C-alpha positions as a printed NumPy array, in Angstrom:
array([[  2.221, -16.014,   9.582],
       [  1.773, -12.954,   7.463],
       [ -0.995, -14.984,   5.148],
       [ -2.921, -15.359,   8.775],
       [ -2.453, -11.74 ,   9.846],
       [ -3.451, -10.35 ,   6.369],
       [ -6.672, -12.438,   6.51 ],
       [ -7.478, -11.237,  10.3  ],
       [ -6.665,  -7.199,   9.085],
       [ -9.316,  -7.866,   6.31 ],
       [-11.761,  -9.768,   8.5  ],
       [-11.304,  -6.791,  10.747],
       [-11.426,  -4.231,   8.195],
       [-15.072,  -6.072,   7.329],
       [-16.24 ,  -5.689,  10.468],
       [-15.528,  -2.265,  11.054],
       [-17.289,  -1.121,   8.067],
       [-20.615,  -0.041,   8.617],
       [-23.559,  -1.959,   6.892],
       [-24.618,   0.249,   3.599],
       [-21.747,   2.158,   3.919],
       [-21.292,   1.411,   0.3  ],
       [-17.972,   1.465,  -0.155],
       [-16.981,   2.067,  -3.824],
       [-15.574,  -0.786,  -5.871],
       [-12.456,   1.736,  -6.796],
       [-12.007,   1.668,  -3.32 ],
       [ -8.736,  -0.428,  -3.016],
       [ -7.611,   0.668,   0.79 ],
       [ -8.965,  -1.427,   3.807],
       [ -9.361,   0.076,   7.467],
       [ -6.543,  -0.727,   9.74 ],
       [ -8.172,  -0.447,  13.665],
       [ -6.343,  -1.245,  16.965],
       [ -3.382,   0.129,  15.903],
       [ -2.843,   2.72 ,  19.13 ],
       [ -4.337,   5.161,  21.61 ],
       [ -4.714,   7.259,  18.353],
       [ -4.418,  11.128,  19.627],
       [ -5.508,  12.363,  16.519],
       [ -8.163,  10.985,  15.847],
       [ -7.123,  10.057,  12.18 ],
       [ -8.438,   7.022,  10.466],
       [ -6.394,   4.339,   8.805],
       [ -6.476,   3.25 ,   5.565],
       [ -4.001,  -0.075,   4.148],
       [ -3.384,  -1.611,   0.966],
       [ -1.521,  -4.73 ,   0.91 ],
       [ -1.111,  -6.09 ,  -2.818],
       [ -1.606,  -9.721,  -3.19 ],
       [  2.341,  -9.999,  -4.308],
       [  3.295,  -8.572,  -1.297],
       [  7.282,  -9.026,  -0.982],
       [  8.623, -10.68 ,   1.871],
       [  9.945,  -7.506,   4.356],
       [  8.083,  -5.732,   1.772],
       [  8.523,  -1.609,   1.856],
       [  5.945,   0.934,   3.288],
       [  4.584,   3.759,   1.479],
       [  2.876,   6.117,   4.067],
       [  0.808,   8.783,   1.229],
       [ -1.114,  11.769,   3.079],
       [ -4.184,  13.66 ,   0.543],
       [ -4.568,  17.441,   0.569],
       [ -7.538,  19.302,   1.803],
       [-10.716,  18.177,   0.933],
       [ -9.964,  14.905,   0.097],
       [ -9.974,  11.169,   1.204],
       [ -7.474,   8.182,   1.211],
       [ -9.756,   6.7  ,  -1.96 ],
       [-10.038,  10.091,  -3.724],
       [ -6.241,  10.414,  -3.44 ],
       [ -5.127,   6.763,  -4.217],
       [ -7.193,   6.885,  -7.557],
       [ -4.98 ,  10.274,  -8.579],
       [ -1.71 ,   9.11 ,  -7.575],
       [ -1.649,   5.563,  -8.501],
       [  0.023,   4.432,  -5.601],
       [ -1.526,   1.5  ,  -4.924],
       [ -1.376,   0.595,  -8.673],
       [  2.382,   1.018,  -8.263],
       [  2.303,  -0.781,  -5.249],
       [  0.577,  -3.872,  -7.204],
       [  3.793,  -3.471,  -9.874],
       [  5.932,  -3.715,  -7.18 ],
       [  5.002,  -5.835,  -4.082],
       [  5.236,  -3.067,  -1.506],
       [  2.348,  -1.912,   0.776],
       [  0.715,   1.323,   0.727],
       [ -0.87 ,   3.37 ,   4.468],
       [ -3.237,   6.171,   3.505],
       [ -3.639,   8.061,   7.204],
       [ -7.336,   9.51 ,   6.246],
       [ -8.207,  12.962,   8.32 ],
       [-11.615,  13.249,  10.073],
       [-13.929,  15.958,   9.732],
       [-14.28 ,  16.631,  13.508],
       [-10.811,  17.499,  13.562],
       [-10.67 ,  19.707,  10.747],
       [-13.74 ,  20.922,   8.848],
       [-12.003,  20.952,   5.379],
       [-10.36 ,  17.352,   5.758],
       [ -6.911,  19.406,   5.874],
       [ -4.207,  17.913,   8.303],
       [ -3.565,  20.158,  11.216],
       [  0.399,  20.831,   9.93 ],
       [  0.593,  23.803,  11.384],
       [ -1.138,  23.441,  15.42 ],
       [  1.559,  22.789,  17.403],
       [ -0.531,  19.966,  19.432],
       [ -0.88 ,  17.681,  16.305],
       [  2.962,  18.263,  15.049],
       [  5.276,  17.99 ,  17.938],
       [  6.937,  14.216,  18.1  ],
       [  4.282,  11.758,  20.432],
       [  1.786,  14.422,  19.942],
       [ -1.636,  14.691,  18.452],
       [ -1.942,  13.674,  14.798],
       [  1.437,  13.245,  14.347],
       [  1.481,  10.647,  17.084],
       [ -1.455,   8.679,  15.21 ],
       [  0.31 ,   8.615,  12.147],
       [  3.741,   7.339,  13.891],
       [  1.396,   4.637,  15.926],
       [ -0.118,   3.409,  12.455],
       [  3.18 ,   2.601,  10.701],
       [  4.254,   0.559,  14.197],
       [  0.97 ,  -1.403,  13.976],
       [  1.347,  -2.017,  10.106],
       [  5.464,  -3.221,  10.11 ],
       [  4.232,  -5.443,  13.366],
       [  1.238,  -6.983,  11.664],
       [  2.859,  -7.687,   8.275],
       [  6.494,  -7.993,   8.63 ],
       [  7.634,  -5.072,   6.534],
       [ 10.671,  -3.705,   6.555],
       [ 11.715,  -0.84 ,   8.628],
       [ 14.863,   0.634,   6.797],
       [ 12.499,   1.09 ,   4.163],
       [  9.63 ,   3.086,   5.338],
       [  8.668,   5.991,   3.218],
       [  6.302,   9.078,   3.415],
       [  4.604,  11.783,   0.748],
       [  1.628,  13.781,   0.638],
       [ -0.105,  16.977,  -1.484],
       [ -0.345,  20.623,  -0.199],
       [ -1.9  ,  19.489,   3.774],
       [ -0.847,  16.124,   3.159],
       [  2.76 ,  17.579,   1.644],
       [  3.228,  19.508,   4.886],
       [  2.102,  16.886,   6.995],
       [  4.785,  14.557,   5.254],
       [  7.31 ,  17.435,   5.91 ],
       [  6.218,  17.087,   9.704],
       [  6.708,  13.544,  10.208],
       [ 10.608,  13.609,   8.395],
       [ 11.424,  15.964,  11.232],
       [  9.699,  14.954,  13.931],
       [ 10.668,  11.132,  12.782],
       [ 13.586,  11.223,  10.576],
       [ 14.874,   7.983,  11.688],
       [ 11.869,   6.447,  10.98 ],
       [ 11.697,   7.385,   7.106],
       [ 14.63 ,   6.083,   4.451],
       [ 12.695,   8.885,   2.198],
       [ 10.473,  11.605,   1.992],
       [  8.869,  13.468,  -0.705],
       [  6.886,  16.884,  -0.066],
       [  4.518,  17.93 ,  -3.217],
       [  3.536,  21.425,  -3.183],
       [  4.134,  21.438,   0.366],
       [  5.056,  23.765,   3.246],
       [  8.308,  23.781,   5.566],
       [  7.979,  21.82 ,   8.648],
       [  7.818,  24.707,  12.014],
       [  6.895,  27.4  ,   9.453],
       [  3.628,  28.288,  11.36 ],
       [  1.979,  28.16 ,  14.101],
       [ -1.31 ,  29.755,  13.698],
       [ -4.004,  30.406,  10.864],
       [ -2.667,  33.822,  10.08 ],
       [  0.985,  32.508,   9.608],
       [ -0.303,  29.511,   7.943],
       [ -1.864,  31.713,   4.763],
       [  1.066,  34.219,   5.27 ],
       [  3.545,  31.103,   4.721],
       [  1.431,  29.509,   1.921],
       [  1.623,  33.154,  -0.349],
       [  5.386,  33.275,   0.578],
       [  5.423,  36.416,   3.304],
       [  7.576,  35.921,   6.37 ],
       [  8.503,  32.644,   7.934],
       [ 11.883,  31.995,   9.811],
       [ 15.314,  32.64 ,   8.294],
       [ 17.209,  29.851,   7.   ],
       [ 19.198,  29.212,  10.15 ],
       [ 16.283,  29.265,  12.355],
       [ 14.528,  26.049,   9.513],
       [ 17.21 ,  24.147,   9.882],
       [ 17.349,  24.52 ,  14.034],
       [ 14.242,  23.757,  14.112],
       [ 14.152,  20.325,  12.186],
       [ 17.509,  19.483,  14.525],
       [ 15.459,  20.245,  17.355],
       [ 12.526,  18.383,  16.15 ],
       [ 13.974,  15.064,  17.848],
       [ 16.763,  13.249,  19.439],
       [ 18.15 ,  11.954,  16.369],
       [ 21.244,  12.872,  14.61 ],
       [ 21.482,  10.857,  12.037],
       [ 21.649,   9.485,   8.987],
       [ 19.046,  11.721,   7.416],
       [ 16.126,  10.522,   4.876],
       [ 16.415,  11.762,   1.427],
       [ 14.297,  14.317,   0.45 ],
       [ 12.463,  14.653,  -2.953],
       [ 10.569,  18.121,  -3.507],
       [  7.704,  18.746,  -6.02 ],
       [  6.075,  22.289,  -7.249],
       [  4.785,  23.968,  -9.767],
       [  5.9  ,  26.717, -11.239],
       [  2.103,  28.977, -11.588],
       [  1.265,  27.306,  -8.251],
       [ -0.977,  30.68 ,  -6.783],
       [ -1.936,  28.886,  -3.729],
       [  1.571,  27.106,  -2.399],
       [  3.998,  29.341,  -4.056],
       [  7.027,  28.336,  -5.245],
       [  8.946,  29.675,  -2.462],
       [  7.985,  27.056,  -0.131],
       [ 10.197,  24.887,  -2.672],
       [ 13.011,  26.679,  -1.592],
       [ 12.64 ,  26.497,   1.835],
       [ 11.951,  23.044,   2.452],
       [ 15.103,  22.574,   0.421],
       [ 16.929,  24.975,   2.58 ],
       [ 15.886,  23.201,   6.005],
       [ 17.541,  19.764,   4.376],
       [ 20.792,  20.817,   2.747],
       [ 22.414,  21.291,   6.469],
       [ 21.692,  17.645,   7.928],
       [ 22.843,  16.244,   4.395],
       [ 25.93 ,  18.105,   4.564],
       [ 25.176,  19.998,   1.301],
       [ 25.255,  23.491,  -0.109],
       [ 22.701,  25.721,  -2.267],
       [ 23.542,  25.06 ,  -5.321],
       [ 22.877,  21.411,  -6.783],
       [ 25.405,  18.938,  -7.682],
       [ 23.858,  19.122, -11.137],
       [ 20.734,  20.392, -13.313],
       [ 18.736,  17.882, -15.76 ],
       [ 15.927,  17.561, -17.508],
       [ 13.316,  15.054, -17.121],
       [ 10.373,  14.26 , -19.156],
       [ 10.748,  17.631, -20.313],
       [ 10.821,  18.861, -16.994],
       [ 13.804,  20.784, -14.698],
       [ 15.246,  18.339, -11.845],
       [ 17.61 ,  19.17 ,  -9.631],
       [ 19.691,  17.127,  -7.584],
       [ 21.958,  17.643,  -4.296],
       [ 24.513,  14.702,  -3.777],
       [ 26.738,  14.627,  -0.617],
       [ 30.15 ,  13.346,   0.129],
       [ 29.863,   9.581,  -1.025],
       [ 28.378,  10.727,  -4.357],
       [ 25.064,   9.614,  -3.226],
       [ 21.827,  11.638,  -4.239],
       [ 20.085,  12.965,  -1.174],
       [ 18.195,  15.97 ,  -2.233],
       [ 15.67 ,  16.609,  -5.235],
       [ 13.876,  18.868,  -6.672],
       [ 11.722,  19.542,  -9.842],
       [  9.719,  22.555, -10.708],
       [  7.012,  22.059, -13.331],
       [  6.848,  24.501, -15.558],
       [  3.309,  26.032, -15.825],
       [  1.967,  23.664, -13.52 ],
       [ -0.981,  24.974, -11.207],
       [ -1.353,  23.62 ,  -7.627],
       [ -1.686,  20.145,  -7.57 ],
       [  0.057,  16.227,  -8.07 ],
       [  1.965,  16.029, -11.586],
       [  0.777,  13.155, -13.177],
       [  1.416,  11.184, -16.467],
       [ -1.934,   9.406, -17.484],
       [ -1.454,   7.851, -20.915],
       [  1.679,   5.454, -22.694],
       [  2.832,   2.345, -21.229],
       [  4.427,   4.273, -17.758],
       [  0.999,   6.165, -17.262],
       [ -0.445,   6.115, -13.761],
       [ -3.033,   7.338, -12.501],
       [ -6.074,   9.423, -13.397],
       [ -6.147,  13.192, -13.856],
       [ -8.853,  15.661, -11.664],
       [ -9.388,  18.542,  -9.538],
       [ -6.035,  19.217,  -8.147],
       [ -4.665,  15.732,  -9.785],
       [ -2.641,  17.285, -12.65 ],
       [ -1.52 ,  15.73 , -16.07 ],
       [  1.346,  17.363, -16.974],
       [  3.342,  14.871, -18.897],
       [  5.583,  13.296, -15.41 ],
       [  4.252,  11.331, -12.852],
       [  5.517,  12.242, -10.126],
       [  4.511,   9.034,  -8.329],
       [  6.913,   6.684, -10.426],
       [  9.509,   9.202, -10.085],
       [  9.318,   9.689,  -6.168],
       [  9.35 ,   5.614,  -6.048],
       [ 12.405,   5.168,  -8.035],
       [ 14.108,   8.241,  -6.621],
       [ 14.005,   6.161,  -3.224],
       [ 14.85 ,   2.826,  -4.781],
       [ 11.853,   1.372,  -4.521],
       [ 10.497,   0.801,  -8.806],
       [ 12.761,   0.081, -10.928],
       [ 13.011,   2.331, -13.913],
       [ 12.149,  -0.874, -16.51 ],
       [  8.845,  -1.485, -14.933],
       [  5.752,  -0.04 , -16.84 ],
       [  2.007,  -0.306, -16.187],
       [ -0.93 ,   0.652, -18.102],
       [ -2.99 ,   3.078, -15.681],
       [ -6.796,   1.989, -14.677],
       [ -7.618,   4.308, -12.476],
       [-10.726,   6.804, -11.426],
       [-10.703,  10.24 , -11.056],
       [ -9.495,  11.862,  -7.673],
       [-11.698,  14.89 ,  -6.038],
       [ -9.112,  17.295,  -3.99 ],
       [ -8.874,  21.178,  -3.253],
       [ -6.475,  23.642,  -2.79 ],
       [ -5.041,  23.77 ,   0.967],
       [ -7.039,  25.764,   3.443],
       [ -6.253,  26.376,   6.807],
       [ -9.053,  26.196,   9.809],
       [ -9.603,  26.504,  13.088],
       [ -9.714,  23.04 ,  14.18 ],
       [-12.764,  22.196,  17.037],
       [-11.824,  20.592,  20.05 ],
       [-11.12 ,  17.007,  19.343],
       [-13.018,  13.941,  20.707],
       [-11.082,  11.859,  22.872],
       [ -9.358,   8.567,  20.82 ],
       [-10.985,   5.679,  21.509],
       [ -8.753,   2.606,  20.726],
       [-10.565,  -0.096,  19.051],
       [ -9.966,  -3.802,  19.162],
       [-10.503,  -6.17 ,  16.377],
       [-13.943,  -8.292,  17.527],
       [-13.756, -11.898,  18.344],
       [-12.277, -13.758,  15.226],
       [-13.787, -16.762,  13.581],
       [-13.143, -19.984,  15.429],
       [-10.433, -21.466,  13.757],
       [ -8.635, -18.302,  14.392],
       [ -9.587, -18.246,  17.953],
       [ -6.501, -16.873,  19.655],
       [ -4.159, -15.8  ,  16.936],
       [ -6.236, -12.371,  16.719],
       [ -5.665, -11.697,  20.48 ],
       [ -2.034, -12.523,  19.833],
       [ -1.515, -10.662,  16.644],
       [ -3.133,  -7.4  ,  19.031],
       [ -0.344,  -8.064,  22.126],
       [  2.523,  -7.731,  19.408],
       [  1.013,  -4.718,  18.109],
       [  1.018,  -3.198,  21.788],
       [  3.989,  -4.765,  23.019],
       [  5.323,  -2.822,  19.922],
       [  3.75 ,   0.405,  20.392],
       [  4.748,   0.3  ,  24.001],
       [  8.534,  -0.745,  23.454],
       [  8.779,   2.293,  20.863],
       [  7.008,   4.77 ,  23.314],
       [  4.252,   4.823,  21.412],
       [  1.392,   3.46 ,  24.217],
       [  0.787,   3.555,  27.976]])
């Protein structure tokens, strides 16, 4: 079943293509369509290595300002870890008509609130993708860079029992801001709501109360642009819900670097965080040896860790044996940037066309579970 769903999702991805579009052949990600009423107006992106586990795991990655799904994939590695590994990878890719610098709306409170704007297309996207391939859903996982970072931070609250895991890389607190000003103010470190009121808000962010997904938290230490306070308070919105206090369980060093680590009651590790010493704004990345990943650029930093393999096994998902020799192109990004985002065009859903005759019917099929799913989960009219 999931051999003749894969083929139809690339058949569609085809399709929706246009001609001379001239996609690049370091282009690994294929477009996922028909996946939702889509409120945001976000594109999606899939990889699905050819491994691909049975009730494989989902890695949902969001890219910073300025970039694209491609741009950031080639950075990160994640879909060369994904090939290691046999999990799949969704890159939700923002549009320019929503935001003129490519930056996710993290801070507009139409595109963050739970069933809302782009956090709703993001939610629909991972419904569509565990329908259509079988994945597993107690081990659905979310990151992202700067935008992408707070975008991530939006979806653990407005989602959390969605997501086993989370990781937030030079990133901003989820309900920190609401508008432009706030948004810059928050990014420099000025203002923003007390501890008390960050952790109300992510309770109040949705129904759920509980269990919680672990949290892993990236920054750098020079970061100018996302300063490192933002570190400490999307640490500070998480230590309530996981039943921990300020200070870590214990300090380490890794790769040369400063991790550290919040366990709760049942010893288990819920809460990380490393600061990079020196580091600018941007991914951490280790490029070279047998564990590099990745390729370094603009905003895609190597700094000796990869933060990539260390996110993955943080939530279980490499093991710490596997290494891979790296193969990857360089990633265009820039720093986050607010804006003003335009009205939005209505979504238009779109349905995959009329498959090939000897898969006459199992595409119309394959689309009913997808909405039959999206509509059980409150996700479509």
């Amino acid at each position: 079943m999931r051999n003749i769903s894969d083929t139809i999702a690339r058949l569609s991805a085809m399709r929706g293509r246009p001609v001379g579009s001239g996609q690049s052949k370091e282009d690994h990600l294929s477009d996922m369509t028909g996946f939702g009423s889509n409120p945001g107006a976000l594109r999606a992106r899939l990889y699905l290595p050819d491994n691909l586990a049975r009730q494989a795991a989902l890695v949902v990655v969001l890219h910073g300002c300025t970039q694209n799904a491609a741009g950031y994939d080639h950075g990160s590695g994640w879909t060369e870890l994904a090939a290691e590994q046999g999990f799949a990878v969704l890159f939700p890719e923002q549009q320019r008509a929503n935001n003129a610098n490519l930056c996710f709306n993290w801070f507009v409170p139409g595109d963050i609130s739970r069933d809302s704007g782009e956090a709703a297309s993001i939610r629909q996207m991972i419904e569509a993708a565990i329908v259509t391939h079988g994945l597993d859903r107690k081990r659905i996982f979310v990151t992202g860079l700067s935008a992408g970072g707070a975008m991530a931070a939006v979806m653990l609250a407005a989602y959390p029992e969605v997501f086993a895991g989370g990781a937030i890389i030079a990133g901003l607190v989820y309900g920190s801001a609401s508008t432009i000003p706030e948004a810059f103010d928050r990014m420099r470190g000025h203002g923003g709501p007390s501890k008390t009121e960050l952790q109300r808000l992510l309770r109040a962010a949705s129904p759920h109360k509980g269990p919680w997904p672990r949290i892993s938290v990236w920054q750098g230490s020079a970061d100018t642009t996302v300063v490192p306070a933002n570190e400490d308070a999307v640490l500070a919105q998480w230590q309530s819900v996981h039943g921990v206090g300020e200070r870590p369980t214990r300090t380490e060093k890794v790769d040369g670097q400063t991790r550290k680590v919040w366990s709760d009651g049942d010893g288990r590790d819920v809460l990380e965080a490393y600061t990079i010493a020196g580091m600018g704004h941007g991914t951490p990345l280790k490029t070279s040896g047998d564990d590099g990943l990745g390729k370094a650029g603009p905003f895609m930093l190597d700094v000796g860790i990869s933060s990539t393999r260390h996110i993955a096994r943080f939530w279980d998902l490499a093991k710490p044996d596997v290494r891979h020799k790296a193969n990857a192109e360089t990633a265009s990004g820039a720093a986050l940037q607010p804006f003003a985002p335009k009205e939005k065009p209505r979504a238009v859903r779109v349905d995959p066309a009329p498959e090939p005759a000897n898969a006459r019917g199992t595409a119309g099929g394959i689309t009913k579970v997808i909405e039959d799913a999206l509509r059980a989960a409150g996700l479509m009219r």
